[in-house]
Coordinates of C-alpha atoms in Angstrom, one line a residue:
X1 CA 135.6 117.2 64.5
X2 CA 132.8 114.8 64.4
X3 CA 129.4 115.5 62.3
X4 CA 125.9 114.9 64.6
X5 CA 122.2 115.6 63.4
X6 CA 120.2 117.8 65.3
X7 CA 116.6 118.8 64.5
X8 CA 115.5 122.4 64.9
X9 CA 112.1 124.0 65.4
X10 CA 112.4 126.8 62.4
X11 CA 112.4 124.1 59.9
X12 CA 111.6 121.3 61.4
X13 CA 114.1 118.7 59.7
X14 CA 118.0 117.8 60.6
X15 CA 120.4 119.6 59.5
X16 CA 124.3 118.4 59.9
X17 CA 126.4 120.3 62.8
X18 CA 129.8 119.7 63.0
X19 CA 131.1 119.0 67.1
X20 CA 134.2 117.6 69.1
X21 CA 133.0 114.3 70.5
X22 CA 136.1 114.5 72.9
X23 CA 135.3 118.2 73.9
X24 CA 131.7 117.2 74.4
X25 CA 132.6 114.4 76.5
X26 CA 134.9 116.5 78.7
X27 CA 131.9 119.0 79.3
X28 CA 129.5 116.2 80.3
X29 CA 132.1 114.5 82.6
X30 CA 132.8 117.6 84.6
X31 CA 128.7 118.8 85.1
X32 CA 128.6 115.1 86.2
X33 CA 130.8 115.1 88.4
X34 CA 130.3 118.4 89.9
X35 CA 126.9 117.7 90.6
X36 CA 127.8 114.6 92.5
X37 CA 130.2 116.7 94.5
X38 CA 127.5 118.9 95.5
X39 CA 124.9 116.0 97.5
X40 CA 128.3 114.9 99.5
X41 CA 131.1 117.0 100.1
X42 CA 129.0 119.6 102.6
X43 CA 128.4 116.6 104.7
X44 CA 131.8 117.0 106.3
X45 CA 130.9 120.6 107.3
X46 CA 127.7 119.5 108.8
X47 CA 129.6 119.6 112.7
X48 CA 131.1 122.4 112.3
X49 CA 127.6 124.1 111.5
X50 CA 125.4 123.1 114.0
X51 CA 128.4 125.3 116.3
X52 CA 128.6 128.2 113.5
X53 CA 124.9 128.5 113.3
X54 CA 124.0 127.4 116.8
X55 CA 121.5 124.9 115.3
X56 CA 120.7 121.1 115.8
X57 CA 121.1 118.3 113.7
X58 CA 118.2 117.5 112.7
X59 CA 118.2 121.1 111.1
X60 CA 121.7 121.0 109.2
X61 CA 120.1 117.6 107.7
X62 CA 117.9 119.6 106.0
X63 CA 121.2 121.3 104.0
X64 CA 121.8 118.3 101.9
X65 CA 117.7 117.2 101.8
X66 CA 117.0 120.3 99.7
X67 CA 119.6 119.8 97.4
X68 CA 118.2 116.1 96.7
X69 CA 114.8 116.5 97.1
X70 CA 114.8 120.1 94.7
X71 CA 117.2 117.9 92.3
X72 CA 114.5 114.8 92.2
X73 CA 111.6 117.4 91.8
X74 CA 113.4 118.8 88.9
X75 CA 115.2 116.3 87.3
X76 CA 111.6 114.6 85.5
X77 CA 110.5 118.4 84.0
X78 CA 113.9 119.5 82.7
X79 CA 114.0 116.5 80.8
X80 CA 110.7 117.6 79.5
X81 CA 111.8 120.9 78.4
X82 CA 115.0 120.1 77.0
X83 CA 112.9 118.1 74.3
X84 CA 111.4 121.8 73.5
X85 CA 113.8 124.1 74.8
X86 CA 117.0 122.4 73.7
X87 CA 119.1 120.2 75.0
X88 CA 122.2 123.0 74.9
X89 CA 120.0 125.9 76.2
X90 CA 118.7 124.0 79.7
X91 CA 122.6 122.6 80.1
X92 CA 123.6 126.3 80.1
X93 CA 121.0 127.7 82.0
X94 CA 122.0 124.8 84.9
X95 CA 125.1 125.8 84.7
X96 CA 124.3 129.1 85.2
X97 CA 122.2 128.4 87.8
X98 CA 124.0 126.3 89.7
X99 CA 127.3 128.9 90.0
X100 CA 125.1 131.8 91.3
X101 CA 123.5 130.1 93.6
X102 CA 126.1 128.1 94.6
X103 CA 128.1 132.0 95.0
X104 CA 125.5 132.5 97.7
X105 CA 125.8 129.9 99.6
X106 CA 129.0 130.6 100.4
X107 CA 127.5 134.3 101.5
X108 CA 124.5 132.4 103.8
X109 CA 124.6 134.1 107.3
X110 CA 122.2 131.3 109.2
X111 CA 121.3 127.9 108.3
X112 CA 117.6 128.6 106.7
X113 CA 119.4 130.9 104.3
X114 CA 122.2 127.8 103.4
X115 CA 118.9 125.7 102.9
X116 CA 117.1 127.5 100.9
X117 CA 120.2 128.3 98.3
X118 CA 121.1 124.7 98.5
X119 CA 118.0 124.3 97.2
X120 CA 118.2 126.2 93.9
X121 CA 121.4 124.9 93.3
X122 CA 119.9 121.0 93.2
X123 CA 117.3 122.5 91.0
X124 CA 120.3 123.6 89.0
X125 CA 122.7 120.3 88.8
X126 CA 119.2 119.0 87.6
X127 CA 119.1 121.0 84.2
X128 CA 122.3 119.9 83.3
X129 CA 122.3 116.2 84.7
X130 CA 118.3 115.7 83.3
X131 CA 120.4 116.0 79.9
X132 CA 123.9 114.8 79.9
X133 CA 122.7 111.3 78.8
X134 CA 120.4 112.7 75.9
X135 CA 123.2 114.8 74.8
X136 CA 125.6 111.8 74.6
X137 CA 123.0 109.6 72.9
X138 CA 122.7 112.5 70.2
X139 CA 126.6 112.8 69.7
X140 CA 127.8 109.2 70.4
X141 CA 126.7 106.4 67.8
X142 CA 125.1 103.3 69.5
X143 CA 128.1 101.7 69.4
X144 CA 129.9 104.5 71.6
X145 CA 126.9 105.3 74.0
X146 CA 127.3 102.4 76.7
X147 CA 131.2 103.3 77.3
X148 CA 130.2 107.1 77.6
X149 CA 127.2 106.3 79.7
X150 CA 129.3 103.8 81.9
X151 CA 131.9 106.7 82.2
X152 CA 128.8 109.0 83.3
X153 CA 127.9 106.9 86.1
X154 CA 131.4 106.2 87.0
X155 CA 132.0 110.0 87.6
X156 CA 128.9 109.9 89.2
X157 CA 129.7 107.5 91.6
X158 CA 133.4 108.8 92.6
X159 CA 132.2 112.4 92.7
X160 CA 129.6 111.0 95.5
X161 CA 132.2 108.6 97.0
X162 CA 134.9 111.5 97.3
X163 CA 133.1 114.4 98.1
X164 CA 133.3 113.6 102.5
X165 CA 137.1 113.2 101.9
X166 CA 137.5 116.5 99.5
X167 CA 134.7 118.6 102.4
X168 CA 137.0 117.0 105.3
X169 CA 140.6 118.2 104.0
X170 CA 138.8 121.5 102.9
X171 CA 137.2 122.6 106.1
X172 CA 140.1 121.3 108.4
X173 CA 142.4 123.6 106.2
X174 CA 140.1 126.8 105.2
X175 CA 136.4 127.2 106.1
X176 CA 132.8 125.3 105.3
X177 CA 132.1 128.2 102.7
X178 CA 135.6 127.3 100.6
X179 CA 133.2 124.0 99.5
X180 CA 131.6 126.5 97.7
X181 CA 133.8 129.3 96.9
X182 CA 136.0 126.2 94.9
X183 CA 132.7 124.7 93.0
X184 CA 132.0 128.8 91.7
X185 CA 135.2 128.8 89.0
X186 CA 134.2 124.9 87.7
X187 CA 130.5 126.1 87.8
X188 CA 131.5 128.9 85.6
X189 CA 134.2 126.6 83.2
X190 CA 131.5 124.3 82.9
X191 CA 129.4 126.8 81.5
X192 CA 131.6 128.4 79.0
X193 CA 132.8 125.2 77.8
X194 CA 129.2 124.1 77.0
X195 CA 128.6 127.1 75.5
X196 CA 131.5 126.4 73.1
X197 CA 131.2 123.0 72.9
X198 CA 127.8 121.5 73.0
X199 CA 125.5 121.0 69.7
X200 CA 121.9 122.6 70.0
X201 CA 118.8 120.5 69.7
X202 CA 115.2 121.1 69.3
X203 CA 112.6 118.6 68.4
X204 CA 109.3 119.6 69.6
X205 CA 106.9 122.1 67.7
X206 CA 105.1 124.5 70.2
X207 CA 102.1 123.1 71.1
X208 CA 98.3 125.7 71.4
X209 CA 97.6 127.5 74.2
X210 CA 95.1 125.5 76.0
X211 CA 97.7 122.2 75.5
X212 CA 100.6 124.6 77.0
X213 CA 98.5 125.7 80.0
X214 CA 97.7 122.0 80.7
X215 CA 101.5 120.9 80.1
X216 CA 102.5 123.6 82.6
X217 CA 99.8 122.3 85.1
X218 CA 101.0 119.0 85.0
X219 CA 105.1 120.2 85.6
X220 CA 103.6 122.2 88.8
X221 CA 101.5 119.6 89.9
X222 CA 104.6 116.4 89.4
X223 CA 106.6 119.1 91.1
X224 CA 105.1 119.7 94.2
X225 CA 104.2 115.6 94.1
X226 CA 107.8 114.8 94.3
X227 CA 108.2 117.8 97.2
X228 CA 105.5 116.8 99.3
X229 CA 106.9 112.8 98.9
X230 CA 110.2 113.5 99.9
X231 CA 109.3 116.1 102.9
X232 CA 106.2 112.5 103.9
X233 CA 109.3 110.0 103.7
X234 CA 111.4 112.1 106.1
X235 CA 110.8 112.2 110.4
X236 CA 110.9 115.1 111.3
X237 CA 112.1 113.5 115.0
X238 CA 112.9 110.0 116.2
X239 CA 109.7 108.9 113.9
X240 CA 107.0 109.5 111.8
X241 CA 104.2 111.5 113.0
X242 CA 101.0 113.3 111.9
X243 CA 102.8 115.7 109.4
X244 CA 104.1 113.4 107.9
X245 CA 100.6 111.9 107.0
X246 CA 99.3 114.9 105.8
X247 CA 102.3 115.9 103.3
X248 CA 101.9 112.0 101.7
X249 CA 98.2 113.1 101.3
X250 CA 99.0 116.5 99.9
X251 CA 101.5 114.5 97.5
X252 CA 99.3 111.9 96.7
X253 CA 96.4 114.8 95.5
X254 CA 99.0 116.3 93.7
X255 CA 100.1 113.2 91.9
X256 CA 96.3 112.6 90.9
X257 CA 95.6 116.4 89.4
X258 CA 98.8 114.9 87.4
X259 CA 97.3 111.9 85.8
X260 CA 94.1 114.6 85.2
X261 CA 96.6 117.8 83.4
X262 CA 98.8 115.2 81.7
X263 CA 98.7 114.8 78.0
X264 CA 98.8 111.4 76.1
X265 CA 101.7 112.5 74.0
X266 CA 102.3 110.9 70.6
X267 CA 106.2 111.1 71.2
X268 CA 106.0 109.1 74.2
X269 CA 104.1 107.0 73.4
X270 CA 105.6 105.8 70.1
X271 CA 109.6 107.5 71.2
X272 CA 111.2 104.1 71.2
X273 CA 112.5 102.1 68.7
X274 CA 111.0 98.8 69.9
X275 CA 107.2 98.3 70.3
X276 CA 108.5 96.6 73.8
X277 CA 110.8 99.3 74.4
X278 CA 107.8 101.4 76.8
X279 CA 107.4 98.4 78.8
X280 CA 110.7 97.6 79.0
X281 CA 111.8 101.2 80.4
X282 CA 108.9 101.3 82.7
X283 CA 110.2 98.0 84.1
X284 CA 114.0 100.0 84.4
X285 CA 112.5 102.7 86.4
X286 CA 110.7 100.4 89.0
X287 CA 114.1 98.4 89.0
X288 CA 115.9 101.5 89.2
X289 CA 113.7 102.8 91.8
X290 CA 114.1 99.7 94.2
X291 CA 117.8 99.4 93.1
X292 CA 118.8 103.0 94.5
X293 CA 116.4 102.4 97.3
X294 CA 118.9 99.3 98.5
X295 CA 122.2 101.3 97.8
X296 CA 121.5 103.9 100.8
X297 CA 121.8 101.2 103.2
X298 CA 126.1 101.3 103.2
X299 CA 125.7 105.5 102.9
X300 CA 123.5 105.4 106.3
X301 CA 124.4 102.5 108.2
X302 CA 128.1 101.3 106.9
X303 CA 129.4 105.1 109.2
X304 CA 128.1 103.9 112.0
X305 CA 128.9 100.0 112.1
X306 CA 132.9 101.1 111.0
X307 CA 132.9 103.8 114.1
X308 CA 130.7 102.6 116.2
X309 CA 130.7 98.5 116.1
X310 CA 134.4 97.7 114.7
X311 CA 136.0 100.8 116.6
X312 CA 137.8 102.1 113.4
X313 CA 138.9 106.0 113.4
X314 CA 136.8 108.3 110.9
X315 CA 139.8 108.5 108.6
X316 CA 140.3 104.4 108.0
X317 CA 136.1 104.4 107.6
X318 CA 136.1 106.5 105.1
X319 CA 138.4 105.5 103.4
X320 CA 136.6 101.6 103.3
X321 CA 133.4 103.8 102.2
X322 CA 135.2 105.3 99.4
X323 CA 136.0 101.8 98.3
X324 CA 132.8 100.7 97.0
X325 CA 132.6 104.1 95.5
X326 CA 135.8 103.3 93.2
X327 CA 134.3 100.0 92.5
X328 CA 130.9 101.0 91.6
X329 CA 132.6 103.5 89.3
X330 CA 134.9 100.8 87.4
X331 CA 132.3 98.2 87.1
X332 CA 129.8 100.7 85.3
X333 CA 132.6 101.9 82.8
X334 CA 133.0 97.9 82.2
X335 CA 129.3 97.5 82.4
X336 CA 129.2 100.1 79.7
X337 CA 131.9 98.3 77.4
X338 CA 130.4 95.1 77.9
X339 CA 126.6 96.2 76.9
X340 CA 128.1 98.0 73.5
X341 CA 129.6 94.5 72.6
X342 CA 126.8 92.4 73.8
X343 CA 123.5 94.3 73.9
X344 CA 122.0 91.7 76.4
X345 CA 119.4 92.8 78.8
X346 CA 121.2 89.3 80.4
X347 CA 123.7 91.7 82.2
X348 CA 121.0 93.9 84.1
X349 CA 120.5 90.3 85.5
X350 CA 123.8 89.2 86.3
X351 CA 124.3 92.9 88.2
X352 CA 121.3 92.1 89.9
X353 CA 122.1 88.4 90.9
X354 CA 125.2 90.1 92.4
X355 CA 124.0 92.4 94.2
X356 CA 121.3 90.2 95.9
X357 CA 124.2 87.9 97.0
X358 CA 126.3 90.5 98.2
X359 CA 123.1 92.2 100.4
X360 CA 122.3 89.0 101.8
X361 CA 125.8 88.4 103.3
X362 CA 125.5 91.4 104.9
X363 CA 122.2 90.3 106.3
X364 CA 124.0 87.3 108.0
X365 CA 127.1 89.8 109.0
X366 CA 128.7 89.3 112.3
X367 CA 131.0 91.8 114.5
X368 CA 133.2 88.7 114.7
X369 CA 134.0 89.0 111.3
X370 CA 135.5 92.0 111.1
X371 CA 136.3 94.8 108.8
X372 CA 137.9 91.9 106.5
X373 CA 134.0 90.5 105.6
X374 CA 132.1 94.0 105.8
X375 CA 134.6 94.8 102.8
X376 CA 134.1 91.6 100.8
X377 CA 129.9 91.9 100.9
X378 CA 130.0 96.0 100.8
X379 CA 132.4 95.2 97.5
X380 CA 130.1 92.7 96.4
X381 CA 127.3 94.7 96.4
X382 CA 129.3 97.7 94.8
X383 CA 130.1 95.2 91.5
X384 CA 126.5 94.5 91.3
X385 CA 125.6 98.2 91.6
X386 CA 127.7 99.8 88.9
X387 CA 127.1 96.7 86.6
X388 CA 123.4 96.7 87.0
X389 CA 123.0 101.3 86.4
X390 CA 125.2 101.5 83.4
X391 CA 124.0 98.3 81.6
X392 CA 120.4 99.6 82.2
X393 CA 120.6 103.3 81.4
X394 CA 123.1 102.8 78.4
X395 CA 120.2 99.9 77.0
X396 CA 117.2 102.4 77.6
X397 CA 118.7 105.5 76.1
X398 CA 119.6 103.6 73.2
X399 CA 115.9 102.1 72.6
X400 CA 114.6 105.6 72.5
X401 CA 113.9 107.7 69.6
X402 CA 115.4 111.8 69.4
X403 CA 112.4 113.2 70.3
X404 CA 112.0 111.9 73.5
X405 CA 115.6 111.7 74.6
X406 CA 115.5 114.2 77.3
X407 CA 112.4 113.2 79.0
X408 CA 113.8 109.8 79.5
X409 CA 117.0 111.0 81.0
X410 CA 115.0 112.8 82.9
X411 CA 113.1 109.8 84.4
X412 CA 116.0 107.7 84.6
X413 CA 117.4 110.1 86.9
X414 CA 114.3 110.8 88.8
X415 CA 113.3 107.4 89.7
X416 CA 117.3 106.8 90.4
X417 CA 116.8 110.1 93.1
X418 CA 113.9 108.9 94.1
X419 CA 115.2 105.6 95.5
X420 CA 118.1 107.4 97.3
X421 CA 115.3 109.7 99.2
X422 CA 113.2 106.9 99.7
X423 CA 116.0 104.4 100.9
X424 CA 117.8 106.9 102.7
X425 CA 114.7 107.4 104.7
X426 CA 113.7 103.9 105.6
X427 CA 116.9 103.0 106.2
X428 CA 117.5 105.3 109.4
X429 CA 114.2 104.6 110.6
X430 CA 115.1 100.3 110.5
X431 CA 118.4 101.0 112.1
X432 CA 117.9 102.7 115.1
X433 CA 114.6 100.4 115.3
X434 CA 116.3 97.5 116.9
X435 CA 117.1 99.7 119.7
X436 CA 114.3 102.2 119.8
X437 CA 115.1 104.8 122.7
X438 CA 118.7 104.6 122.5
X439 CA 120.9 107.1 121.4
X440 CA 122.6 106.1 118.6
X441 CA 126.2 106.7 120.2
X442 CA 125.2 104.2 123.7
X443 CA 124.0 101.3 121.4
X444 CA 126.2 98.6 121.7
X445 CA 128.3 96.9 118.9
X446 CA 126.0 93.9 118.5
X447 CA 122.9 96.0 119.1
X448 CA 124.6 98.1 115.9
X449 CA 125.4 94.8 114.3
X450 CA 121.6 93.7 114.8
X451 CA 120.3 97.1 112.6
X452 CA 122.7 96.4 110.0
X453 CA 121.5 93.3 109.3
X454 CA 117.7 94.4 109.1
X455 CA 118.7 97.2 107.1
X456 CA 120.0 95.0 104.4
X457 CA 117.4 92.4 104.9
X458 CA 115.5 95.3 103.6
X459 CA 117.8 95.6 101.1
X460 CA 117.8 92.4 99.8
X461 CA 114.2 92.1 99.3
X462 CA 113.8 95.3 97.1
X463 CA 116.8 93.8 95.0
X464 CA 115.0 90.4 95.0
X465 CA 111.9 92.3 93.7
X466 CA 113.6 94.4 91.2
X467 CA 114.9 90.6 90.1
X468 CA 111.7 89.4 89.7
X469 CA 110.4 92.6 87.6
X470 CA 113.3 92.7 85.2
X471 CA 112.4 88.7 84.8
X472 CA 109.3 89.4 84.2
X473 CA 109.6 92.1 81.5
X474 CA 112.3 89.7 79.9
X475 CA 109.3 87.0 79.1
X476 CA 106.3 89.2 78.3
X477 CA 108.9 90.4 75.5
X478 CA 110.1 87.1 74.8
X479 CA 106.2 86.2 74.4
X480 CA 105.4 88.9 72.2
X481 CA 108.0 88.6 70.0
X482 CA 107.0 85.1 69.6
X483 CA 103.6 85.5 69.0
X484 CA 104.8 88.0 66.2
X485 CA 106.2 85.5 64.8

């Protein structure tokens, strides 16, 4: 048994509570990875739905869209509200959302009905991802925090990586709705082990009424931003068309009532232990944001090229995707070691510098090749990933202060979601760009080969921008501090 300081609204000062760092760590490991299973391992099913549900494609899409897009639009307020709440009330209540809804998906009797329960269960794996990385900052010294945040995203990463292989072998063997009847009894151990396990933690005192109405205001209105963004960023059809337009100008009103509700908070605004550290973590989420943006180019493209342009069987391509999910997942728990040693914001740089090299081999990939060269650059990019996330999450959560510990989880995870939606979208729309009126399956391998390369061309120049913007932050920093002295 460890001891940990929590801070609690009744008396507002610490008070000593008395916790198993190794049962803690177990309960934030599973959520973690159970969340991760729930964006990828329905994918598998999505065939055998459009025939269940008599429904097309572009429809079933919209079964693992409103998982992510209710997960991003959550993720930034539970953060939020676990600073008031608690950190161990809004894990529970995830939990708990995310088993009963995910109970009825597995009771959905058309496709609308799996959509819309899909969507409260992202809005639950949000409550308890928003704070796994608070909670772990609370329980974990500074000195433990980058191996346990590195572990985080490692989880992270396989449970994403493994979730088409673990839907595949489940719906060839049972049904689509044993995804879900399996996820119910880890929902619900999850949930009683948190409940056993997990300190409490409150650090805000309730704030007036006229404060709270604005506070909730703002939430509704970053909310239905987020919504609104993700439904603008996705075609409804082989492009973008006039919806589109209007839901970007619905989010884009709802993201200025935002900037007119929200408060200038005296937590946020002095919550890090740096006077650089806000700059700093507003540089992480842009370079977060363009760095997940980049990542969805293997998840949408790398399928098709493996199937499609080298001819390999669904079983050996995903396999070779799984991969650079392994390697993403060993590189952050590294990442995470190395950062607790060094403390260097020089290895966000190096992950970066790796990435970039690895995205502009695949810009120059040919067909000729082969599946030997797609692996080195897809590997190269996948040691600059998991290097690059846990070196920059496990640095930001340890600049903040207590009090704002949550909300910054929050927005590490949100601008993290964000890029995946973003990317995810753009991505498609480049790659079937090169060959626009063609059906996807009678493009031909170097017309395939062709989109690859401007997806990652793409790729490569959010990386090199997320470069420049890390650099950047690195010498306004250096300059400050210099000046100070």
């Amino acid at each position: 048994m460890y001891t940990v300081k929590n801070f609690f609204k009744d008396t507002g000062k610490e008070r000593s509570v008395q916790v198993s760092k190794r049962e803690v760590l177990v309960t934030l490991c599973l959520a973690t990875l159970l969340a991760a299973l729930g964006v990828s391992a329905i994918n598998m099913a999505l065939p055998v739905l459009i025939d269940r549900f008599d429904v097309s494609f572009s429809d079933t899409q919209w079964i693992t869209v409103a998982y992510m897009m209710s997960m991003t639009a959550t993720l930034p307020i539970a953060g939020g509200v676990s600073d008031k709440l608690g950190r161990r009330k809004l894990f529970l209540m995830g939990g708990l959302v995310f088993t009963i809804s995910t109970l009825c998906c597995a009771f959905s009797f058309n496709v609308w009905s799996l959509v819309f329960f899909r969507a409260i269960q992202g809005a639950g794996a949000a409550m308890f991802v928003a704070v796994s990385m608070a909670i772990a900052s609370d329980v974990f010294n500074k000195t433990e925090t980058g191996k346990v945040i590195g572990l985080l995203g490692s989880l992270s990463a396989v449970g994403t990586g493994m979730g088409p292989i673990v839907g595949g072998l489940i719906v060839e063997h049972l049904d689509w709705q044993a995804i879900f009847w399996i996820m119910v009894p880890i929902g619900l151990g999850i949930f009683l082990l948190a409940y056993r396990t997990l300190p409490e933690n409150i650090v805000e005192q309730a704030v007036g009424g006229g404060n709270r109405l604005k506070k909730y205001l703002a939430s509704a209105s970053l909310f239905f931003s987020i919504i609104f963004y993700t439904l603008a960023i996705k075609p409804l059809g082989e492009g973008y068309s006039i919806i589109n337009g209007i839901a970007i100008a619905i989010s884009i009103i709802f993201g200025i009532s935002l900037l007119y509700f929200r408060q200038r908070e005296q937590p946020l605004r002095q919550g890090f232990t740096e006077s650089s550290g806000k700059q700093i973590f507003i540089a992480n989420l842009a370079g977060n944001f363009l760095v997940a943006s980049s990542v969805m180019s293997s998840l949408i493209v790398g399928p098709f090229y493996l199937t499609l342009a080298l001819g390999l069987d669904l079983f050996v391509a995903g396999l070779v995707m799984t991969a650079g999910s392994f390697m993403v997942a060993a590189c952050s728990n590294l990442a995470g070691r190395a950062v607790d040693r060094f403390r260097s914001r020089g290895i966000v740089l190096l992950g970066l510098l790796i990435m970039i090299s690895g995205a502009l081999g695949m810009g120059l990939l040919t067909i000729e090749q082969g599946l030997g060269g797609y692996l080195a650059f897809s590997i190269t990019v996948a040691i600059g990933y998991g290097t690059y996330l846990s070196t920059v999450n496990t640095l930001t959560m340890n600049s903040a202060r207590a009090v704002i510990r949550g909300r910054i989880s929050g927005l590490l995870g949100l601008s993290r979601s964000m890029g995946l939606l973003t990317g995810a979208s753009l991505m498609s729309v480049i790659f079937v760009g090169v060959a626009p009126g063609v059906a996807l399956q009678e493009m031909s391998s170097v017309q395939i080969a062709d989109g690859l390369n401007a997806v990652y061309r793409l790729a490569s120049a959010l990386l090199v921008t997320a470069l420049i913007i890390q650099l950047g932050s690195i010498l306004v920093n250096h300059r400050r501090v210099k000046a100070q002295n």
